[in-house]
Amino acid sequence: MAARGSVEEMRSRVILGEFGVRNVHTTDFPGNYPGYDDTWDQAKFEKNFRVDVIHMDENTLEFDMVGIDAAIANAFRRILLAEVPTMAVEKVFVYNNTSIVQDEILAHRLGLIPIRADPRLFEYKNQGDEEGTEIDTLQFQLKIKCSRNPHSARESSDPNELYINHKVYSKHITWVPLGNQADLFPDADLRPVHDDILIAQLRPGQEIDVLMHCVKGIGKDHAKFSPVATASYRLLPDITLLQPIEGEAAETLKKCFSPGVIEIQNIKGKKVARVANARMDTFSREIFRHDDLKNLVRLARVRDHYIFSVESTGVLPPDVLVSEAIKVLIGKCRRFLDELDSNHMD
């Protein structure tokens, strides 16, 4: 019975020790454990697999994906980072730039500004096409000139009072419809995601006049096309108290973990520690610095329970990004199956 319990732990938990991590690799493959049927079964997978949305707002999404292998979780993360398409500035036509920012640096800064435009409404631009069309290109203009403020106080030294348009923000970028785009997107709010991104600073007489072409692309080609500020996952923490911890030891134990993980209960006049919410822990392993406590607690992570955190750049809502990543993953699987079928036919 004890042996079976240790096997279950090996199969389902990653153990964090004082000097290393155990059970890192997946071991539940067919034939590895006597008495276990680990052959892959679709009905079994569908029964165990689930997705739980924990938190979602305008730009962030936290959800649990349970019942999958690390390879699938990591593939999903990489697709979010590098293979979900967005629209970004690809070409910058500089008509006039008398600011201190060089043309190349200005173009680079403009390329990294996230554009609020649904990439699903556009096609990929063909490799040889020089001119953009209404189905594959968005055109934006940035035209601004700095001048002195005639109404500023004579003794003032504040640039905000002395000059007009001395700070160039992303809000100064305006959409210039190509072809019949004004009819195609009559209600579309095509603009930079954030209005307060500082692009350059000017002084009287200096100006910037550029035209930008945005195209559809993926983060694999350039980081500016990545739709997420971050996409990461971690395994669900599992903290077990191996024996009751009371009194001052309970207080010390509470300080060893992130806030909210350990709580102190008053039971018959005694302070007793219990695990309140292991999910909130970051596993600093501070507990191993206390010789009187380190053998009383088991730190582990649930092997097949992944906590995903997705933060969108604002181009698309995070739930849409996740659904688009799933579509990309499905497309990869279908191409792989098609290749297998074609090779089988050959």
GROMACS .gro file of C-alpha atoms in nm:
model
  346
    1MET     CA    1   0.000   0.000   0.000
    2ALA     CA    2   0.283   0.236   0.089
    3ALA     CA    3   0.457   0.151  -0.234
    4ARG     CA    4   0.145   0.229  -0.432
    5GLY     CA    5   0.115   0.562  -0.248
    6SER     CA    6   0.472   0.655  -0.343
    7VAL     CA    7   0.398   0.562  -0.704
    8GLU     CA    8   0.091   0.786  -0.703
    9GLU     CA    9   0.302   1.071  -0.568
   10MET     CA   10   0.565   1.012  -0.835
   11ARG     CA   11   0.301   1.014  -1.108
   12SER     CA   12   0.103   1.316  -0.993
   13ARG     CA   13   0.332   1.548  -0.796
   14VAL     CA   14   0.653   1.741  -0.855
   15ILE     CA   15   0.829   1.754  -0.515
   16LEU     CA   16   1.034   2.057  -0.414
   17GLY     CA   17   1.314   1.961  -0.176
   18GLU     CA   18   1.577   2.163   0.004
   19PHE     CA   19   1.848   2.092  -0.250
   20GLY     CA   20   1.659   1.992  -0.562
   21VAL     CA   21   1.335   1.906  -0.738
   22ARG     CA   22   1.212   1.547  -0.771
   23ASN     CA   23   0.970   1.378  -1.011
   24VAL     CA   24   1.034   1.641  -1.277
   25HIS     CA   25   0.977   1.423  -1.581
   26THR     CA   26   0.647   1.273  -1.690
   27THR     CA   27   0.652   0.900  -1.618
   28ASP     CA   28   0.295   0.787  -1.684
   29PHE     CA   29   0.361   0.636  -2.026
   30PRO     CA   30   0.239   0.287  -2.123
   31GLY     CA   31   0.413  -0.002  -1.952
   32ASN     CA   32   0.615   0.202  -1.705
   33TYR     CA   33   0.413   0.106  -1.396
   34PRO     CA   34   0.278  -0.247  -1.338
   35GLY     CA   35  -0.094  -0.242  -1.275
   36TYR     CA   36  -0.152   0.094  -1.445
   37ASP     CA   37  -0.308   0.131  -1.786
   38ASP     CA   38  -0.151   0.448  -1.925
   39THR     CA   39  -0.241   0.399  -2.289
   40TRP     CA   40  -0.392   0.718  -2.428
   41ASP     CA   41  -0.769   0.709  -2.446
   42GLN     CA   42  -0.981   0.992  -2.584
   43ALA     CA   43  -1.279   0.923  -2.358
   44LYS     CA   44  -1.053   0.923  -2.053
   45PHE     CA   45  -0.886   1.245  -2.166
   46GLU     CA   46  -1.220   1.420  -2.222
   47LYS     CA   47  -1.337   1.311  -1.877
   48ASN     CA   48  -1.027   1.444  -1.697
   49PHE     CA   49  -0.962   1.755  -1.906
   50ARG     CA   50  -1.118   2.085  -1.805
   51VAL     CA   51  -1.064   2.460  -1.829
   52ASP     CA   52  -1.166   2.685  -1.540
   53VAL     CA   53  -1.165   3.064  -1.582
   54ILE     CA   54  -1.048   3.219  -1.255
   55HIS     CA   55  -1.030   3.589  -1.342
   56MET     CA   56  -1.084   3.801  -1.651
   57ASP     CA   57  -1.090   4.173  -1.715
   58GLU     CA   58  -1.026   4.396  -2.014
   59ASN     CA   59  -0.663   4.297  -2.066
   60THR     CA   60  -0.582   4.003  -1.836
   61LEU     CA   61  -0.704   3.647  -1.808
   62GLU     CA   62  -0.618   3.379  -1.556
   63PHE     CA   63  -0.746   3.029  -1.613
   64ASP     CA   64  -0.667   2.673  -1.513
   65MET     CA   65  -0.602   2.402  -1.769
   66VAL     CA   66  -0.623   2.061  -1.603
   67GLY     CA   67  -0.546   1.717  -1.740
   68ILE     CA   68  -0.280   1.792  -2.003
   69ASP     CA   69   0.092   1.728  -2.045
   70ALA     CA   70   0.361   1.993  -2.017
   71ALA     CA   71   0.433   1.968  -2.391
   72ILE     CA   72   0.078   2.075  -2.478
   73ALA     CA   73   0.079   2.354  -2.220
   74ASN     CA   74   0.407   2.490  -2.352
   75ALA     CA   75   0.291   2.464  -2.714
   76PHE     CA   76  -0.013   2.668  -2.619
   77ARG     CA   77   0.203   2.933  -2.450
   78ARG     CA   78   0.441   2.958  -2.748
   79ILE     CA   79   0.149   2.996  -2.990
   80LEU     CA   80   0.012   3.285  -2.782
   81LEU     CA   81   0.351   3.455  -2.794
   82ALA     CA   82   0.450   3.397  -3.153
   83GLU     CA   83   0.174   3.267  -3.380
   84VAL     CA   84  -0.146   3.460  -3.312
   85PRO     CA   85  -0.151   3.740  -3.575
   86THR     CA   86  -0.194   4.114  -3.512
   87MET     CA   87  -0.160   4.438  -3.708
   88ALA     CA   88   0.155   4.645  -3.660
   89VAL     CA   89   0.347   4.922  -3.838
   90GLU     CA   90   0.569   4.767  -4.104
   91LYS     CA   91   0.667   5.063  -4.325
   92VAL     CA   92   0.724   5.425  -4.227
   93PHE     CA   93   0.745   5.689  -4.501
   94VAL     CA   94   0.930   5.990  -4.357
   95TYR     CA   95   0.838   6.313  -4.537
   96ASN     CA   96   0.986   6.541  -4.274
   97ASN     CA   97   1.158   6.479  -3.944
   98THR     CA   98   1.349   6.767  -3.785
   99SER     CA   99   1.332   6.626  -3.432
  100ILE     CA  100   1.640   6.496  -3.254
  101VAL     CA  101   1.511   6.139  -3.297
  102GLN     CA  102   1.678   5.974  -3.597
  103ASP     CA  103   1.451   5.839  -3.872
  104GLU     CA  104   1.544   5.475  -3.797
  105ILE     CA  105   1.479   5.511  -3.424
  106LEU     CA  106   1.150   5.690  -3.490
  107ALA     CA  107   1.038   5.412  -3.726
  108HIS     CA  108   1.132   5.150  -3.468
  109ARG     CA  109   0.938   5.328  -3.193
  110LEU     CA  110   0.631   5.359  -3.415
  111GLY     CA  111   0.649   4.989  -3.502
  112LEU     CA  112   0.626   4.889  -3.137
  113ILE     CA  113   0.306   5.087  -3.069
  114PRO     CA  114   0.015   4.837  -3.043
  115ILE     CA  115  -0.264   4.913  -3.291
  116ARG     CA  116  -0.628   4.850  -3.202
  117ALA     CA  117  -0.736   4.669  -3.518
  118ASP     CA  118  -0.890   4.323  -3.554
  119PRO     CA  119  -0.643   4.119  -3.764
  120ARG     CA  120  -0.921   3.873  -3.855
  121LEU     CA  121  -1.064   4.140  -4.087
  122PHE     CA  122  -0.746   4.156  -4.297
  123GLU     CA  123  -0.538   3.930  -4.519
  124TYR     CA  124  -0.165   3.870  -4.508
  125LYS     CA  125   0.022   4.096  -4.748
  126ASN     CA  126   0.182   3.915  -5.042
  127GLN     CA  127   0.561   3.903  -5.036
  128GLY     CA  128   0.616   4.090  -5.362
  129ASP     CA  129   0.352   4.362  -5.321
  130GLU     CA  130   0.501   4.707  -5.271
  131GLU     CA  131   0.175   4.899  -5.244
  132GLY     CA  132  -0.080   4.810  -4.982
  133THR     CA  133  -0.449   4.758  -5.053
  134GLU     CA  134  -0.762   4.799  -4.843
  135ILE     CA  135  -0.772   4.425  -4.764
  136ASP     CA  136  -0.417   4.389  -4.630
  137THR     CA  137  -0.297   4.733  -4.514
  138LEU     CA  138  -0.396   5.005  -4.269
  139GLN     CA  139  -0.259   5.354  -4.320
  140PHE     CA  140  -0.188   5.599  -4.039
  141GLN     CA  141  -0.045   5.949  -4.038
  142LEU     CA  142   0.156   6.141  -3.780
  143LYS     CA  143   0.188   6.508  -3.862
  144ILE     CA  144   0.272   6.754  -3.585
  145LYS     CA  145   0.476   7.073  -3.542
  146CYS     CA  146   0.593   7.243  -3.226
  147SER     CA  147   0.551   7.618  -3.176
  148ARG     CA  148   0.584   7.871  -2.896
  149ASN     CA  149   0.286   7.951  -2.679
  150PRO     CA  150   0.213   8.324  -2.723
  151HIS     CA  151   0.012   8.329  -2.400
  152SER     CA  152   0.278   8.181  -2.171
  153ALA     CA  153   0.406   8.382  -1.873
  154ARG     CA  154   0.729   8.566  -1.943
  155GLU     CA  155   0.907   8.430  -1.635
  156SER     CA  156   0.789   8.071  -1.691
  157SER     CA  157   1.045   7.796  -1.752
  158ASP     CA  158   0.800   7.507  -1.778
  159PRO     CA  159   0.802   7.352  -2.130
  160ASN     CA  160   0.435   7.261  -2.085
  161GLU     CA  161   0.354   7.634  -2.067
  162LEU     CA  162   0.617   7.764  -2.309
  163TYR     CA  163   0.549   7.534  -2.604
  164ILE     CA  164   0.255   7.390  -2.796
  165ASN     CA  165   0.277   7.027  -2.918
  166HIS     CA  166   0.621   6.981  -2.767
  167LYS     CA  167   0.539   6.622  -2.669
  168VAL     CA  168   0.440   6.381  -2.947
  169TYR     CA  169   0.206   6.111  -2.819
  170SER     CA  170   0.044   5.812  -2.983
  171LYS     CA  171  -0.288   6.001  -2.968
  172HIS     CA  172  -0.159   6.223  -3.246
  173ILE     CA  173  -0.157   5.925  -3.486
  174THR     CA  174  -0.465   5.931  -3.709
  175TRP     CA  175  -0.613   5.670  -3.942
  176VAL     CA  176  -0.613   5.749  -4.316
  177PRO     CA  177  -0.853   5.509  -4.496
  178LEU     CA  178  -0.722   5.326  -4.801
  179GLY     CA  179  -0.959   5.261  -5.092
  180ASN     CA  180  -1.307   5.186  -4.961
  181GLN     CA  181  -1.200   5.119  -4.600
  182ALA     CA  182  -1.418   5.408  -4.478
  183ASP     CA  183  -1.720   5.212  -4.607
  184LEU     CA  184  -1.588   4.873  -4.492
  185PHE     CA  185  -1.522   4.990  -4.136
  186PRO     CA  186  -1.768   5.273  -4.072
  187ASP     CA  187  -1.781   5.211  -3.695
  188ALA     CA  188  -1.428   5.082  -3.644
  189ASP     CA  189  -1.214   5.269  -3.393
  190LEU     CA  190  -0.881   5.212  -3.566
  191ARG     CA  191  -0.610   5.376  -3.358
  192PRO     CA  192  -0.323   5.302  -3.116
  193VAL     CA  193  -0.434   5.105  -2.810
  194HIS     CA  194  -0.297   5.368  -2.569
  195ASP     CA  195  -0.311   5.743  -2.625
  196ASP     CA  196  -0.030   5.836  -2.384
  197ILE     CA  197   0.272   5.659  -2.538
  198LEU     CA  198   0.545   5.924  -2.571
  199ILE     CA  199   0.708   5.907  -2.914
  200ALA     CA  200   0.933   6.215  -2.921
  201GLN     CA  201   0.984   6.563  -2.776
  202LEU     CA  202   1.004   6.870  -2.996
  203ARG     CA  203   1.110   7.233  -2.969
  204PRO     CA  204   0.973   7.532  -3.165
  205GLY     CA  205   1.026   7.489  -3.539
  206GLN     CA  206   1.076   7.111  -3.522
  207GLU     CA  207   0.817   6.884  -3.682
  208ILE     CA  208   0.741   6.525  -3.770
  209ASP     CA  209   0.548   6.426  -4.081
  210VAL     CA  210   0.533   6.052  -4.148
  211LEU     CA  211   0.297   5.803  -4.310
  212MET     CA  212   0.273   5.449  -4.171
  213HIS     CA  213   0.155   5.124  -4.327
  214CYS     CA  214   0.032   4.852  -4.088
  215VAL     CA  215   0.021   4.492  -4.205
  216LYS     CA  216  -0.079   4.158  -4.057
  217GLY     CA  217   0.198   3.946  -3.907
  218ILE     CA  218   0.298   3.710  -3.626
  219GLY     CA  219   0.542   3.737  -3.338
  220LYS     CA  220   0.763   3.468  -3.490
  221ASP     CA  221   0.859   3.722  -3.757
  222HIS     CA  222   0.895   4.024  -3.525
  223ALA     CA  223   0.815   4.092  -3.159
  224LYS     CA  224   0.599   4.392  -3.256
  225PHE     CA  225   0.334   4.147  -3.385
  226SER     CA  226   0.311   3.959  -3.053
  227PRO     CA  227  -0.043   4.010  -2.914
  228VAL     CA  228   0.051   3.952  -2.550
  229ALA     CA  229   0.259   4.149  -2.305
  230THR     CA  230   0.311   3.820  -2.123
  231ALA     CA  231   0.181   3.466  -2.147
  232SER     CA  232   0.299   3.225  -1.880
  233TYR     CA  233   0.193   2.922  -1.681
  234ARG     CA  234   0.284   2.757  -1.352
  235LEU     CA  235   0.189   2.434  -1.183
  236LEU     CA  236  -0.069   2.446  -0.906
  237PRO     CA  237   0.108   2.451  -0.565
  238ASP     CA  238   0.029   2.170  -0.322
  239ILE     CA  239   0.135   2.230   0.040
  240THR     CA  240   0.086   1.959   0.300
  241LEU     CA  241   0.146   1.991   0.675
  242LEU     CA  242   0.282   1.652   0.784
  243GLN     CA  243   0.190   1.709   1.148
  244PRO     CA  244   0.012   1.978   1.355
  245ILE     CA  245   0.211   2.299   1.397
  246GLU     CA  246   0.114   2.511   1.696
  247GLY     CA  247   0.210   2.820   1.894
  248GLU     CA  248   0.507   3.032   1.786
  249ALA     CA  249   0.603   2.773   1.527
  250ALA     CA  250   0.269   2.837   1.356
  251GLU     CA  251   0.343   3.210   1.340
  252THR     CA  252   0.687   3.143   1.197
  253LEU     CA  253   0.538   2.904   0.942
  254LYS     CA  254   0.291   3.170   0.827
  255LYS     CA  255   0.574   3.417   0.761
  256CYS     CA  256   0.756   3.161   0.545
  257PHE     CA  257   0.485   3.169   0.277
  258SER     CA  258   0.313   3.432   0.064
  259PRO     CA  259   0.027   3.625   0.230
  260GLY     CA  260  -0.294   3.423   0.242
  261VAL     CA  261  -0.134   3.079   0.207
  262ILE     CA  262  -0.119   2.989   0.577
  263GLU     CA  263  -0.375   3.100   0.832
  264ILE     CA  264  -0.375   3.070   1.210
  265GLN     CA  265  -0.674   2.917   1.383
  266ASN     CA  266  -0.752   2.936   1.753
  267ILE     CA  267  -0.845   2.586   1.866
  268LYS     CA  268  -0.904   2.539   2.238
  269GLY     CA  269  -0.682   2.837   2.315
  270LYS     CA  270  -0.396   2.721   2.095
  271LYS     CA  271  -0.268   2.877   1.776
  272VAL     CA  272  -0.280   2.609   1.506
  273ALA     CA  273  -0.157   2.657   1.147
  274ARG     CA  274  -0.352   2.532   0.846
  275VAL     CA  275  -0.313   2.568   0.470
  276ALA     CA  276  -0.575   2.822   0.359
  277ASN     CA  277  -0.495   2.878  -0.009
  278ALA     CA  278  -0.188   2.706  -0.154
  279ARG     CA  279  -0.261   2.858  -0.496
  280MET     CA  280  -0.132   3.197  -0.381
  281ASP     CA  281   0.216   3.070  -0.296
  282THR     CA  282   0.519   3.155  -0.507
  283PHE     CA  283   0.738   2.880  -0.355
  284SER     CA  284   1.023   3.091  -0.223
  285ARG     CA  285   1.120   2.781  -0.016
  286GLU     CA  286   1.188   3.005   0.282
  287ILE     CA  287   1.070   2.714   0.500
  288PHE     CA  288   1.399   2.530   0.440
  289ARG     CA  289   1.587   2.797   0.636
  290HIS     CA  290   1.414   2.680   0.954
  291ASP     CA  291   1.552   2.349   1.079
  292ASP     CA  292   1.262   2.298   1.317
  293LEU     CA  293   1.000   2.334   1.041
  294LYS     CA  294   1.147   2.210   0.714
  295ASN     CA  295   1.068   1.844   0.786
  296LEU     CA  296   0.710   1.921   0.889
  297VAL     CA  297   0.595   2.053   0.550
  298ARG     CA  298   0.585   1.893   0.206
  299LEU     CA  299   0.609   2.132  -0.089
  300ALA     CA  300   0.483   1.999  -0.421
  301ARG     CA  301   0.313   2.097  -0.743
  302VAL     CA  302   0.029   1.915  -0.918
  303ARG     CA  303   0.180   1.777  -1.236
  304ASP     CA  304  -0.115   1.819  -1.473
  305HIS     CA  305  -0.276   2.135  -1.330
  306TYR     CA  306  -0.153   2.446  -1.514
  307ILE     CA  307  -0.236   2.801  -1.407
  308PHE     CA  308  -0.219   3.023  -1.716
  309SER     CA  309  -0.179   3.400  -1.701
  310VAL     CA  310  -0.239   3.592  -2.024
  311GLU     CA  311  -0.195   3.969  -2.046
  312SER     CA  312  -0.302   4.123  -2.376
  313THR     CA  313  -0.134   4.430  -2.523
  314GLY     CA  314  -0.488   4.559  -2.583
  315VAL     CA  315  -0.507   4.468  -2.952
  316LEU     CA  316  -0.765   4.198  -2.878
  317PRO     CA  317  -0.936   4.087  -2.554
  318PRO     CA  318  -0.746   3.806  -2.379
  319ASP     CA  319  -1.029   3.554  -2.417
  320VAL     CA  320  -1.024   3.612  -2.795
  321LEU     CA  321  -0.647   3.559  -2.799
  322VAL     CA  322  -0.688   3.226  -2.620
  323SER     CA  323  -0.957   3.109  -2.865
  324GLU     CA  324  -0.739   3.215  -3.159
  325ALA     CA  325  -0.443   3.024  -3.012
  326ILE     CA  326  -0.662   2.714  -2.984
  327LYS     CA  327  -0.754   2.751  -3.353
  328VAL     CA  328  -0.386   2.772  -3.447
  329LEU     CA  329  -0.310   2.459  -3.244
  330ILE     CA  330  -0.601   2.274  -3.409
  331GLY     CA  331  -0.468   2.380  -3.750
  332LYS     CA  332  -0.123   2.241  -3.666
  333CYS     CA  333  -0.274   1.909  -3.561
  334ARG     CA  334  -0.479   1.886  -3.880
  335ARG     CA  335  -0.175   1.958  -4.098
  336PHE     CA  336   0.019   1.689  -3.915
  337LEU     CA  337  -0.260   1.436  -3.967
  338ASP     CA  338  -0.284   1.531  -4.335
  339GLU     CA  339   0.089   1.475  -4.374
  340LEU     CA  340   0.056   1.132  -4.213
  341ASP     CA  341  -0.231   1.045  -4.447
  342SER     CA  342  -0.043   1.160  -4.755
  343ASN     CA  343   0.269   0.963  -4.658
  344HIS     CA  344   0.052   0.657  -4.592
  345MET     CA  345  -0.099   0.690  -4.939
  346ASP     CA  346   0.247   0.714  -5.094
   0.00000   0.00000   0.00000
